[in-house]
């Protein structure tokens, strides 16, 4: 097993210790697995809390900071965090304005965040939840009932985080988060399988010279397996799958996201093809983000997420943000 780790059992704890050392603007509780912005709670602001299995960095811990998340709860690799983590995070960041849980649609995450919301409300914390389910590739997979939550999570956390920073009340922040999710669709492609530290070998079989269309961020099966395609052909398949479901009439935000092992040279080339296809399909692009944001450990591949926007959502997207994984305007 060729990984830059000590032992599989301490991978998450070691990463959290390293994150704490690199980002003094965050409070990282390694033992309880909670990452909180150091200035929390922020008076008068709704707090955003998210989380999920580790292995998707910078999601979610890398998006904690002004203009985005107030706290994040990392689970073990590809494993949901537990309700105690979420309650601890909510209590640490609640200013009295309420807490919004941002939940990707995976069964463990949904169940644990639901339980955490009940426990937090028992402690007097007002909680709202938004479910992210943007993946158009498949319905009902190994980890989900319904569509998987993938790249749109970044759009929800950023735009809702900006609304919270403006001091909007909980019901408005929740409504904006739901609107972003409803306006977003994603499609991913794997060029290689993912290897988890615990297993030490690929979690599924993807022969050389083949790719999987519609893959999930845990290596879940996609729509179909094909012989290797060019970047342009992959862009056409991904964008058309998204547009068939979304059908935007307004400009879109574009996220060209790497799955962890695809270099930026390839991602920028892939983005050129995505932009070409969008232009040919008559879709206007307002903003584009390219990079590794919602990853799957060492999987090679990429995903495309589109979010149809209006002036309000674009303004919130452009608003300043300062996190380890996303930063502009500050």
PDB file of C-alpha atoms in Angstrom:
ATOM      1  CA  UNK A   1       0.000   0.000   0.000  1.00  0.00           C
ATOM      2  CA  UNK A   2       1.646   3.215  -1.197  1.00  0.00           C
ATOM      3  CA  UNK A   3       0.028   5.961   0.852  1.00  0.00           C
ATOM      4  CA  UNK A   4       1.462   8.864   2.800  1.00  0.00           C
ATOM      5  CA  UNK A   5       0.048   7.663   6.129  1.00  0.00           C
ATOM      6  CA  UNK A   6       1.150   6.076   9.395  1.00  0.00           C
ATOM      7  CA  UNK A   7      -1.491   3.415   9.919  1.00  0.00           C
ATOM      8  CA  UNK A   8      -5.062   3.266   8.587  1.00  0.00           C
ATOM      9  CA  UNK A   9      -6.538   3.529  12.064  1.00  0.00           C
ATOM     10  CA  UNK A  10      -5.170   7.058  12.648  1.00  0.00           C
ATOM     11  CA  UNK A  11      -5.618   8.593   9.193  1.00  0.00           C
ATOM     12  CA  UNK A  12      -8.443  10.963  10.165  1.00  0.00           C
ATOM     13  CA  UNK A  13      -6.916  11.980  13.506  1.00  0.00           C
ATOM     14  CA  UNK A  14      -3.541  12.625  11.879  1.00  0.00           C
ATOM     15  CA  UNK A  15      -5.169  14.767   9.183  1.00  0.00           C
ATOM     16  CA  UNK A  16      -7.045  16.784  11.786  1.00  0.00           C
ATOM     17  CA  UNK A  17      -3.855  17.404  13.762  1.00  0.00           C
ATOM     18  CA  UNK A  18      -2.203  18.623  10.580  1.00  0.00           C
ATOM     19  CA  UNK A  19      -5.147  20.836   9.759  1.00  0.00           C
ATOM     20  CA  UNK A  20      -5.032  22.400  13.217  1.00  0.00           C
ATOM     21  CA  UNK A  21      -1.341  23.190  12.780  1.00  0.00           C
ATOM     22  CA  UNK A  22      -1.880  24.748   9.349  1.00  0.00           C
ATOM     23  CA  UNK A  23      -4.993  26.802  10.164  1.00  0.00           C
ATOM     24  CA  UNK A  24      -4.920  28.628  13.506  1.00  0.00           C
ATOM     25  CA  UNK A  25      -8.088  30.470  12.436  1.00  0.00           C
ATOM     26  CA  UNK A  26      -9.915  27.195  13.117  1.00  0.00           C
ATOM     27  CA  UNK A  27     -10.516  25.325  16.347  1.00  0.00           C
ATOM     28  CA  UNK A  28      -9.971  21.639  15.590  1.00  0.00           C
ATOM     29  CA  UNK A  29     -11.119  19.181  18.242  1.00  0.00           C
ATOM     30  CA  UNK A  30      -9.239  16.050  17.200  1.00  0.00           C
ATOM     31  CA  UNK A  31     -10.698  13.804  19.879  1.00  0.00           C
ATOM     32  CA  UNK A  32     -14.347  14.723  19.265  1.00  0.00           C
ATOM     33  CA  UNK A  33     -13.933  15.256  15.505  1.00  0.00           C
ATOM     34  CA  UNK A  34     -15.337  18.777  15.223  1.00  0.00           C
ATOM     35  CA  UNK A  35     -13.888  21.698  13.227  1.00  0.00           C
ATOM     36  CA  UNK A  36     -15.157  25.164  14.209  1.00  0.00           C
ATOM     37  CA  UNK A  37     -14.289  28.672  13.063  1.00  0.00           C
ATOM     38  CA  UNK A  38     -12.371  30.219  15.946  1.00  0.00           C
ATOM     39  CA  UNK A  39     -14.571  33.315  16.211  1.00  0.00           C
ATOM     40  CA  UNK A  40     -17.788  31.278  16.620  1.00  0.00           C
ATOM     41  CA  UNK A  41     -20.461  31.890  17.631  1.00  0.00           C
ATOM     42  CA  UNK A  42     -20.944  35.065  15.599  1.00  0.00           C
ATOM     43  CA  UNK A  43     -23.640  37.273  17.098  1.00  0.00           C
ATOM     44  CA  UNK A  44     -26.718  37.742  14.949  1.00  0.00           C
ATOM     45  CA  UNK A  45     -25.716  35.199  12.323  1.00  0.00           C
ATOM     46  CA  UNK A  46     -27.276  31.867  11.453  1.00  0.00           C
ATOM     47  CA  UNK A  47     -24.664  29.117  11.784  1.00  0.00           C
ATOM     48  CA  UNK A  48     -24.095  26.500   9.072  1.00  0.00           C
ATOM     49  CA  UNK A  49     -22.993  23.001  10.064  1.00  0.00           C
ATOM     50  CA  UNK A  50     -22.191  20.193   7.655  1.00  0.00           C
ATOM     51  CA  UNK A  51     -20.175  17.019   7.628  1.00  0.00           C
ATOM     52  CA  UNK A  52     -19.718  13.581   6.198  1.00  0.00           C
ATOM     53  CA  UNK A  53     -17.196  10.857   5.769  1.00  0.00           C
ATOM     54  CA  UNK A  54     -13.549  11.842   5.398  1.00  0.00           C
ATOM     55  CA  UNK A  55     -11.862  11.282   2.061  1.00  0.00           C
ATOM     56  CA  UNK A  56     -13.662  14.077   0.171  1.00  0.00           C
ATOM     57  CA  UNK A  57     -11.373  16.950   1.195  1.00  0.00           C
ATOM     58  CA  UNK A  58     -11.556  19.895   1.161  1.00  0.00           C
ATOM     59  CA  UNK A  59     -15.248  19.060   1.694  1.00  0.00           C
ATOM     60  CA  UNK A  60     -16.329  19.726   4.465  1.00  0.00           C
ATOM     61  CA  UNK A  61     -13.678  20.853   6.933  1.00  0.00           C
ATOM     62  CA  UNK A  62     -11.868  22.909   4.324  1.00  0.00           C
ATOM     63  CA  UNK A  63     -14.978  25.036   3.880  1.00  0.00           C
ATOM     64  CA  UNK A  64     -15.191  26.254   7.478  1.00  0.00           C
ATOM     65  CA  UNK A  65     -14.729  29.997   7.827  1.00  0.00           C
ATOM     66  CA  UNK A  66     -16.328  33.408   7.247  1.00  0.00           C
ATOM     67  CA  UNK A  67     -18.800  33.336   4.378  1.00  0.00           C
ATOM     68  CA  UNK A  68     -19.284  29.576   4.381  1.00  0.00           C
ATOM     69  CA  UNK A  69     -19.574  26.934   7.124  1.00  0.00           C
ATOM     70  CA  UNK A  70     -19.448  27.651  10.837  1.00  0.00           C
ATOM     71  CA  UNK A  71     -18.464  24.075  11.696  1.00  0.00           C
ATOM     72  CA  UNK A  72     -17.901  20.674  10.116  1.00  0.00           C
ATOM     73  CA  UNK A  73     -18.003  17.133  11.454  1.00  0.00           C
ATOM     74  CA  UNK A  74     -15.647  14.636   9.773  1.00  0.00           C
ATOM     75  CA  UNK A  75     -16.483  10.959  10.052  1.00  0.00           C
ATOM     76  CA  UNK A  76     -14.170   8.065   9.397  1.00  0.00           C
ATOM     77  CA  UNK A  77     -13.252   7.524   5.747  1.00  0.00           C
ATOM     78  CA  UNK A  78     -16.471   7.260   3.712  1.00  0.00           C
ATOM     79  CA  UNK A  79     -18.442   6.893   6.970  1.00  0.00           C
ATOM     80  CA  UNK A  80     -20.993   9.301   8.393  1.00  0.00           C
ATOM     81  CA  UNK A  81     -20.143  11.299  11.498  1.00  0.00           C
ATOM     82  CA  UNK A  82     -22.229  10.472  14.561  1.00  0.00           C
ATOM     83  CA  UNK A  83     -24.997  12.614  16.085  1.00  0.00           C
ATOM     84  CA  UNK A  84     -22.890  13.582  19.109  1.00  0.00           C
ATOM     85  CA  UNK A  85     -20.424  15.326  16.783  1.00  0.00           C
ATOM     86  CA  UNK A  86     -23.196  17.298  15.107  1.00  0.00           C
ATOM     87  CA  UNK A  87     -24.792  18.343  18.408  1.00  0.00           C
ATOM     88  CA  UNK A  88     -21.408  19.411  19.783  1.00  0.00           C
ATOM     89  CA  UNK A  89     -20.791  21.461  16.617  1.00  0.00           C
ATOM     90  CA  UNK A  90     -24.223  23.075  16.726  1.00  0.00           C
ATOM     91  CA  UNK A  91     -23.791  24.056  20.371  1.00  0.00           C
ATOM     92  CA  UNK A  92     -20.373  25.560  19.645  1.00  0.00           C
ATOM     93  CA  UNK A  93     -21.579  27.823  16.844  1.00  0.00           C
ATOM     94  CA  UNK A  94     -25.177  28.738  17.734  1.00  0.00           C
ATOM     95  CA  UNK A  95     -25.498  32.449  18.506  1.00  0.00           C
ATOM     96  CA  UNK A  96     -29.222  32.189  19.155  1.00  0.00           C
ATOM     97  CA  UNK A  97     -30.086  32.822  15.502  1.00  0.00           C
ATOM     98  CA  UNK A  98     -30.375  29.116  14.737  1.00  0.00           C
ATOM     99  CA  UNK A  99     -28.358  26.477  12.902  1.00  0.00           C
ATOM    100  CA  UNK A 100     -28.754  25.123   9.381  1.00  0.00           C
ATOM    101  CA  UNK A 101     -27.617  21.534   8.804  1.00  0.00           C
ATOM    102  CA  UNK A 102     -26.405  20.921   5.244  1.00  0.00           C
ATOM    103  CA  UNK A 103     -26.785  17.198   4.588  1.00  0.00           C
ATOM    104  CA  UNK A 104     -25.647  15.211   1.558  1.00  0.00           C
ATOM    105  CA  UNK A 105     -28.158  12.529   0.609  1.00  0.00           C
ATOM    106  CA  UNK A 106     -26.478   9.402   1.935  1.00  0.00           C
ATOM    107  CA  UNK A 107     -28.433   7.162   4.258  1.00  0.00           C
ATOM    108  CA  UNK A 108     -26.038   7.373   7.215  1.00  0.00           C
ATOM    109  CA  UNK A 109     -25.717  11.141   6.966  1.00  0.00           C
ATOM    110  CA  UNK A 110     -29.482  11.630   6.734  1.00  0.00           C
ATOM    111  CA  UNK A 111     -30.272   9.410   9.722  1.00  0.00           C
ATOM    112  CA  UNK A 112     -27.548  10.861  11.929  1.00  0.00           C
ATOM    113  CA  UNK A 113     -28.297  14.492  11.111  1.00  0.00           C
ATOM    114  CA  UNK A 114     -32.007  13.863  11.744  1.00  0.00           C
ATOM    115  CA  UNK A 115     -31.173  12.432  15.158  1.00  0.00           C
ATOM    116  CA  UNK A 116     -28.769  15.291  15.871  1.00  0.00           C
ATOM    117  CA  UNK A 117     -31.427  17.861  14.991  1.00  0.00           C
ATOM    118  CA  UNK A 118     -33.786  16.343  17.540  1.00  0.00           C
ATOM    119  CA  UNK A 119     -31.100  16.278  20.226  1.00  0.00           C
ATOM    120  CA  UNK A 120     -30.031  19.856  19.485  1.00  0.00           C
ATOM    121  CA  UNK A 121     -33.612  21.098  19.652  1.00  0.00           C
ATOM    122  CA  UNK A 122     -33.936  19.368  23.040  1.00  0.00           C
ATOM    123  CA  UNK A 123     -31.055  21.611  24.126  1.00  0.00           C
ATOM    124  CA  UNK A 124     -32.880  24.726  22.929  1.00  0.00           C
ATOM    125  CA  UNK A 125     -31.086  25.141  19.599  1.00  0.00           C
ATOM    126  CA  UNK A 126     -33.309  26.021  16.636  1.00  0.00           C
ATOM    127  CA  UNK A 127     -32.337  23.748  13.728  1.00  0.00           C
ATOM    128  CA  UNK A 128     -33.296  23.639  10.046  1.00  0.00           C
ATOM    129  CA  UNK A 129     -32.029  21.127   7.491  1.00  0.00           C
ATOM    130  CA  UNK A 130     -31.435  21.089   3.745  1.00  0.00           C
ATOM    131  CA  UNK A 131     -30.803  17.872   1.819  1.00  0.00           C
ATOM    132  CA  UNK A 132     -28.419  18.006  -1.150  1.00  0.00           C
ATOM    133  CA  UNK A 133     -29.350  15.519  -3.886  1.00  0.00           C
ATOM    134  CA  UNK A 134     -27.967  16.852  -7.157  1.00  0.00           C
ATOM    135  CA  UNK A 135     -26.463  13.781  -8.892  1.00  0.00           C
ATOM    136  CA  UNK A 136     -28.454  12.929 -12.037  1.00  0.00           C
ATOM    137  CA  UNK A 137     -26.524   9.737 -12.819  1.00  0.00           C
ATOM    138  CA  UNK A 138     -28.602   7.219 -10.883  1.00  0.00           C
ATOM    139  CA  UNK A 139     -31.465   6.964  -8.415  1.00  0.00           C
ATOM    140  CA  UNK A 140     -31.062   4.665  -5.410  1.00  0.00           C
ATOM    141  CA  UNK A 141     -27.448   3.503  -5.138  1.00  0.00           C
ATOM    142  CA  UNK A 142     -25.344   1.631  -2.605  1.00  0.00           C
ATOM    143  CA  UNK A 143     -25.462   4.500  -0.131  1.00  0.00           C
ATOM    144  CA  UNK A 144     -28.710   6.314  -0.908  1.00  0.00           C
ATOM    145  CA  UNK A 145     -32.439   6.312  -1.290  1.00  0.00           C
ATOM    146  CA  UNK A 146     -32.924   8.781  -4.113  1.00  0.00           C
ATOM    147  CA  UNK A 147     -30.222  10.852  -5.748  1.00  0.00           C
ATOM    148  CA  UNK A 148     -26.752  11.259  -4.279  1.00  0.00           C
ATOM    149  CA  UNK A 149     -25.451  14.548  -2.919  1.00  0.00           C
ATOM    150  CA  UNK A 150     -22.239  15.618  -4.662  1.00  0.00           C
ATOM    151  CA  UNK A 151     -20.814  18.827  -6.155  1.00  0.00           C
ATOM    152  CA  UNK A 152     -23.826  21.036  -5.434  1.00  0.00           C
ATOM    153  CA  UNK A 153     -22.883  20.780  -1.761  1.00  0.00           C
ATOM    154  CA  UNK A 154     -20.203  23.396  -2.421  1.00  0.00           C
ATOM    155  CA  UNK A 155     -22.718  25.749  -4.055  1.00  0.00           C
ATOM    156  CA  UNK A 156     -25.194  25.315  -1.181  1.00  0.00           C
ATOM    157  CA  UNK A 157     -22.584  25.880   1.520  1.00  0.00           C
ATOM    158  CA  UNK A 158     -21.092  28.939  -0.183  1.00  0.00           C
ATOM    159  CA  UNK A 159     -24.301  30.714  -1.160  1.00  0.00           C
ATOM    160  CA  UNK A 160     -26.194  29.932   2.042  1.00  0.00           C
ATOM    161  CA  UNK A 161     -23.083  30.881   4.021  1.00  0.00           C
ATOM    162  CA  UNK A 162     -23.044  34.275   2.328  1.00  0.00           C
ATOM    163  CA  UNK A 163     -26.728  34.777   3.139  1.00  0.00           C
ATOM    164  CA  UNK A 164     -26.038  33.936   6.779  1.00  0.00           C
ATOM    165  CA  UNK A 165     -23.125  36.374   6.869  1.00  0.00           C
ATOM    166  CA  UNK A 166     -25.511  39.123   5.718  1.00  0.00           C
ATOM    167  CA  UNK A 167     -27.570  38.461   8.852  1.00  0.00           C
ATOM    168  CA  UNK A 168     -30.584  36.917   7.149  1.00  0.00           C
ATOM    169  CA  UNK A 169     -32.890  34.896   9.433  1.00  0.00           C
ATOM    170  CA  UNK A 170     -32.848  31.107   9.522  1.00  0.00           C
ATOM    171  CA  UNK A 171     -35.941  30.609   7.371  1.00  0.00           C
ATOM    172  CA  UNK A 172     -34.431  32.771   4.606  1.00  0.00           C
ATOM    173  CA  UNK A 173     -31.046  31.034   4.737  1.00  0.00           C
ATOM    174  CA  UNK A 174     -32.796  27.671   4.598  1.00  0.00           C
ATOM    175  CA  UNK A 175     -34.932  28.773   1.635  1.00  0.00           C
ATOM    176  CA  UNK A 176     -31.877  29.963  -0.282  1.00  0.00           C
ATOM    177  CA  UNK A 177     -30.055  26.707   0.406  1.00  0.00           C
ATOM    178  CA  UNK A 178     -33.021  24.723  -0.887  1.00  0.00           C
ATOM    179  CA  UNK A 179     -33.269  26.917  -3.970  1.00  0.00           C
ATOM    180  CA  UNK A 180     -29.602  26.367  -4.773  1.00  0.00           C
ATOM    181  CA  UNK A 181     -29.981  22.601  -4.433  1.00  0.00           C
ATOM    182  CA  UNK A 182     -33.101  22.566  -6.605  1.00  0.00           C
ATOM    183  CA  UNK A 183     -31.275  24.603  -9.250  1.00  0.00           C
ATOM    184  CA  UNK A 184     -28.185  22.337  -9.339  1.00  0.00           C
ATOM    185  CA  UNK A 185     -27.344  19.075 -11.086  1.00  0.00           C
ATOM    186  CA  UNK A 186     -24.127  17.002 -11.259  1.00  0.00           C
ATOM    187  CA  UNK A 187     -22.606  14.122 -13.196  1.00  0.00           C
ATOM    188  CA  UNK A 188     -19.295  12.371 -12.475  1.00  0.00           C
ATOM    189  CA  UNK A 189     -16.878  10.140 -14.375  1.00  0.00           C
ATOM    190  CA  UNK A 190     -14.235   7.786 -12.966  1.00  0.00           C
ATOM    191  CA  UNK A 191     -11.068   6.926 -14.859  1.00  0.00           C
ATOM    192  CA  UNK A 192      -9.734   4.747 -12.043  1.00  0.00           C
ATOM    193  CA  UNK A 193     -11.043   3.096  -8.902  1.00  0.00           C
ATOM    194  CA  UNK A 194     -10.642   4.515  -5.396  1.00  0.00           C
ATOM    195  CA  UNK A 195      -8.408   2.940  -2.731  1.00  0.00           C
ATOM    196  CA  UNK A 196      -9.320   3.388   0.934  1.00  0.00           C
ATOM    197  CA  UNK A 197      -6.630   3.239   3.643  1.00  0.00           C
ATOM    198  CA  UNK A 198      -8.422   0.408   5.430  1.00  0.00           C
ATOM    199  CA  UNK A 199      -8.660  -1.809   2.342  1.00  0.00           C
ATOM    200  CA  UNK A 200      -5.356  -0.847   0.750  1.00  0.00           C
ATOM    201  CA  UNK A 201      -6.516  -1.889  -2.715  1.00  0.00           C
ATOM    202  CA  UNK A 202      -9.092  -0.626  -5.243  1.00  0.00           C
ATOM    203  CA  UNK A 203     -12.648  -0.860  -3.945  1.00  0.00           C
ATOM    204  CA  UNK A 204     -14.028  -1.857  -7.343  1.00  0.00           C
ATOM    205  CA  UNK A 205     -12.697  -3.273 -10.582  1.00  0.00           C
ATOM    206  CA  UNK A 206     -12.180  -0.801 -13.404  1.00  0.00           C
ATOM    207  CA  UNK A 207      -9.917  -2.355 -16.041  1.00  0.00           C
ATOM    208  CA  UNK A 208      -7.288  -0.273 -17.788  1.00  0.00           C
ATOM    209  CA  UNK A 209      -8.687   1.409 -20.874  1.00  0.00           C
ATOM    210  CA  UNK A 210     -12.217   1.713 -19.473  1.00  0.00           C
ATOM    211  CA  UNK A 211     -14.138   4.403 -17.604  1.00  0.00           C
ATOM    212  CA  UNK A 212     -17.319   4.537 -15.544  1.00  0.00           C
ATOM    213  CA  UNK A 213     -19.926   7.160 -16.436  1.00  0.00           C
ATOM    214  CA  UNK A 214     -22.025   8.465 -13.549  1.00  0.00           C
ATOM    215  CA  UNK A 215     -19.818   7.313 -10.690  1.00  0.00           C
ATOM    216  CA  UNK A 216     -20.479   8.347  -7.075  1.00  0.00           C
ATOM    217  CA  UNK A 217     -17.968   9.935  -4.713  1.00  0.00           C
ATOM    218  CA  UNK A 218     -17.527   6.670  -2.799  1.00  0.00           C
ATOM    219  CA  UNK A 219     -16.897   4.627  -5.916  1.00  0.00           C
ATOM    220  CA  UNK A 220     -20.545   3.657  -6.326  1.00  0.00           C
ATOM    221  CA  UNK A 221     -21.435   2.266  -9.758  1.00  0.00           C
ATOM    222  CA  UNK A 222     -22.578   4.660 -12.436  1.00  0.00           C
ATOM    223  CA  UNK A 223     -24.834   4.400 -15.453  1.00  0.00           C
ATOM    224  CA  UNK A 224     -22.534   2.452 -17.707  1.00  0.00           C
ATOM    225  CA  UNK A 225     -18.961   1.424 -18.411  1.00  0.00           C
ATOM    226  CA  UNK A 226     -17.333   2.361 -21.711  1.00  0.00           C
ATOM    227  CA  UNK A 227     -13.951   2.182 -23.412  1.00  0.00           C
ATOM    228  CA  UNK A 228     -11.798   5.222 -22.685  1.00  0.00           C
ATOM    229  CA  UNK A 229     -13.109   8.408 -24.296  1.00  0.00           C
ATOM    230  CA  UNK A 230     -11.508  11.734 -25.149  1.00  0.00           C
ATOM    231  CA  UNK A 231     -11.945  14.742 -22.888  1.00  0.00           C
ATOM    232  CA  UNK A 232     -14.366  16.245 -25.386  1.00  0.00           C
ATOM    233  CA  UNK A 233     -16.476  13.096 -25.550  1.00  0.00           C
ATOM    234  CA  UNK A 234     -16.625  12.867 -21.754  1.00  0.00           C
ATOM    235  CA  UNK A 235     -17.644  16.533 -21.551  1.00  0.00           C
ATOM    236  CA  UNK A 236     -20.470  15.948 -24.019  1.00  0.00           C
ATOM    237  CA  UNK A 237     -21.744  12.942 -22.067  1.00  0.00           C
ATOM    238  CA  UNK A 238     -21.570  14.727 -18.696  1.00  0.00           C
ATOM    239  CA  UNK A 239     -22.986  18.081 -19.770  1.00  0.00           C
ATOM    240  CA  UNK A 240     -25.796  16.528 -21.791  1.00  0.00           C
ATOM    241  CA  UNK A 241     -26.783  14.330 -18.839  1.00  0.00           C
ATOM    242  CA  UNK A 242     -27.001  17.419 -16.628  1.00  0.00           C
ATOM    243  CA  UNK A 243     -28.822  19.585 -19.176  1.00  0.00           C
ATOM    244  CA  UNK A 244     -31.357  16.863 -19.916  1.00  0.00           C
ATOM    245  CA  UNK A 245     -32.415  17.074 -16.278  1.00  0.00           C
ATOM    246  CA  UNK A 246     -31.838  20.778 -15.528  1.00  0.00           C
ATOM    247  CA  UNK A 247     -32.795  22.618 -18.736  1.00  0.00           C
ATOM    248  CA  UNK A 248     -31.604  26.065 -17.580  1.00  0.00           C
ATOM    249  CA  UNK A 249     -33.033  29.241 -19.087  1.00  0.00           C
ATOM    250  CA  UNK A 250     -30.763  31.512 -17.042  1.00  0.00           C
ATOM    251  CA  UNK A 251     -26.946  31.627 -16.782  1.00  0.00           C
ATOM    252  CA  UNK A 252     -25.238  28.942 -14.729  1.00  0.00           C
ATOM    253  CA  UNK A 253     -22.426  28.522 -12.254  1.00  0.00           C
ATOM    254  CA  UNK A 254     -20.043  25.795 -13.418  1.00  0.00           C
ATOM    255  CA  UNK A 255     -17.997  23.555 -11.155  1.00  0.00           C
ATOM    256  CA  UNK A 256     -15.468  21.326 -12.910  1.00  0.00           C
ATOM    257  CA  UNK A 257     -14.368  19.195  -9.997  1.00  0.00           C
ATOM    258  CA  UNK A 258     -11.489  16.747  -9.777  1.00  0.00           C
ATOM    259  CA  UNK A 259     -12.035  13.466  -7.977  1.00  0.00           C
ATOM    260  CA  UNK A 260      -8.649  13.586  -6.260  1.00  0.00           C
ATOM    261  CA  UNK A 261      -6.021  12.162  -8.624  1.00  0.00           C
ATOM    262  CA  UNK A 262      -6.607  14.200 -11.771  1.00  0.00           C
ATOM    263  CA  UNK A 263      -4.081  17.039 -12.211  1.00  0.00           C
ATOM    264  CA  UNK A 264      -5.120  20.603 -12.931  1.00  0.00           C
ATOM    265  CA  UNK A 265      -3.590  20.398 -16.396  1.00  0.00           C
ATOM    266  CA  UNK A 266      -6.225  17.822 -17.298  1.00  0.00           C
ATOM    267  CA  UNK A 267      -9.022  19.570 -15.387  1.00  0.00           C
ATOM    268  CA  UNK A 268      -8.473  22.865 -17.169  1.00  0.00           C
ATOM    269  CA  UNK A 269      -8.419  21.034 -20.496  1.00  0.00           C
ATOM    270  CA  UNK A 270     -11.633  19.287 -19.535  1.00  0.00           C
ATOM    271  CA  UNK A 271     -13.139  22.640 -18.551  1.00  0.00           C
ATOM    272  CA  UNK A 272     -12.361  23.960 -22.033  1.00  0.00           C
ATOM    273  CA  UNK A 273     -14.446  21.120 -23.450  1.00  0.00           C
ATOM    274  CA  UNK A 274     -17.247  21.670 -20.926  1.00  0.00           C
ATOM    275  CA  UNK A 275     -17.380  25.345 -21.903  1.00  0.00           C
ATOM    276  CA  UNK A 276     -17.451  24.386 -25.591  1.00  0.00           C
ATOM    277  CA  UNK A 277     -20.383  22.048 -25.088  1.00  0.00           C
ATOM    278  CA  UNK A 278     -22.293  24.599 -23.006  1.00  0.00           C
ATOM    279  CA  UNK A 279     -21.740  27.195 -25.728  1.00  0.00           C
ATOM    280  CA  UNK A 280     -22.961  24.809 -28.411  1.00  0.00           C
ATOM    281  CA  UNK A 281     -26.053  24.074 -26.309  1.00  0.00           C
ATOM    282  CA  UNK A 282     -26.793  27.790 -25.877  1.00  0.00           C
ATOM    283  CA  UNK A 283     -26.138  27.899 -22.120  1.00  0.00           C
ATOM    284  CA  UNK A 284     -24.639  31.125 -20.743  1.00  0.00           C
ATOM    285  CA  UNK A 285     -21.931  30.765 -18.091  1.00  0.00           C
ATOM    286  CA  UNK A 286     -21.768  33.323 -15.279  1.00  0.00           C
ATOM    287  CA  UNK A 287     -18.878  31.924 -13.216  1.00  0.00           C
ATOM    288  CA  UNK A 288     -16.604  28.877 -13.353  1.00  0.00           C
ATOM    289  CA  UNK A 289     -14.658  27.103 -10.622  1.00  0.00           C
ATOM    290  CA  UNK A 290     -12.075  24.440 -11.506  1.00  0.00           C
ATOM    291  CA  UNK A 291     -10.196  22.242  -9.043  1.00  0.00           C
ATOM    292  CA  UNK A 292     -10.378  19.459  -6.473  1.00  0.00           C
ATOM    293  CA  UNK A 293     -13.226  20.361  -4.127  1.00  0.00           C
ATOM    294  CA  UNK A 294     -15.454  17.283  -3.640  1.00  0.00           C
ATOM    295  CA  UNK A 295     -13.022  14.425  -4.004  1.00  0.00           C
ATOM    296  CA  UNK A 296     -12.867  10.670  -3.578  1.00  0.00           C
ATOM    297  CA  UNK A 297      -9.399   9.998  -2.143  1.00  0.00           C
ATOM    298  CA  UNK A 298      -7.164   8.879  -5.040  1.00  0.00           C
ATOM    299  CA  UNK A 299      -9.815   8.374  -7.712  1.00  0.00           C
ATOM    300  CA  UNK A 300      -8.948   9.750 -11.143  1.00  0.00           C
ATOM    301  CA  UNK A 301     -11.823  11.452 -12.873  1.00  0.00           C
ATOM    302  CA  UNK A 302     -13.997  14.529 -12.719  1.00  0.00           C
ATOM    303  CA  UNK A 303     -17.509  15.761 -12.186  1.00  0.00           C
ATOM    304  CA  UNK A 304     -19.501  18.611 -13.685  1.00  0.00           C
ATOM    305  CA  UNK A 305     -21.996  20.593 -11.608  1.00  0.00           C
ATOM    306  CA  UNK A 306     -24.231  23.324 -13.012  1.00  0.00           C
ATOM    307  CA  UNK A 307     -26.352  25.690 -10.930  1.00  0.00           C
ATOM    308  CA  UNK A 308     -28.897  27.938 -12.617  1.00  0.00           C
ATOM    309  CA  UNK A 309     -28.702  31.365 -10.991  1.00  0.00           C
ATOM    310  CA  UNK A 310     -30.314  34.773 -10.828  1.00  0.00           C
ATOM    311  CA  UNK A 311     -28.860  38.107  -9.703  1.00  0.00           C
ATOM    312  CA  UNK A 312     -29.443  37.366  -6.023  1.00  0.00           C
ATOM    313  CA  UNK A 313     -27.679  33.992  -6.077  1.00  0.00           C
ATOM    314  CA  UNK A 314     -24.826  35.376  -8.174  1.00  0.00           C
ATOM    315  CA  UNK A 315     -24.307  38.193  -5.683  1.00  0.00           C
ATOM    316  CA  UNK A 316     -24.153  35.695  -2.833  1.00  0.00           C
ATOM    317  CA  UNK A 317     -21.719  33.507  -4.798  1.00  0.00           C
ATOM    318  CA  UNK A 318     -19.445  36.515  -5.405  1.00  0.00           C
ATOM    319  CA  UNK A 319     -19.582  37.604  -1.752  1.00  0.00           C
ATOM    320  CA  UNK A 320     -16.312  37.342   0.198  1.00  0.00           C
ATOM    321  CA  UNK A 321     -15.312  33.987   1.637  1.00  0.00           C
ATOM    322  CA  UNK A 322     -12.291  32.938   3.681  1.00  0.00           C
ATOM    323  CA  UNK A 323     -11.787  29.213   4.262  1.00  0.00           C
ATOM    324  CA  UNK A 324      -8.849  26.846   3.757  1.00  0.00           C
ATOM    325  CA  UNK A 325     -10.436  25.457   0.593  1.00  0.00           C
ATOM    326  CA  UNK A 326     -12.205  28.487  -0.911  1.00  0.00           C
ATOM    327  CA  UNK A 327     -11.134  32.083  -0.584  1.00  0.00           C
ATOM    328  CA  UNK A 328     -11.829  35.340  -2.396  1.00  0.00           C
ATOM    329  CA  UNK A 329     -12.790  38.950  -1.726  1.00  0.00           C
ATOM    330  CA  UNK A 330     -11.112  39.185   1.684  1.00  0.00           C
TER     331      UNK A 330
END
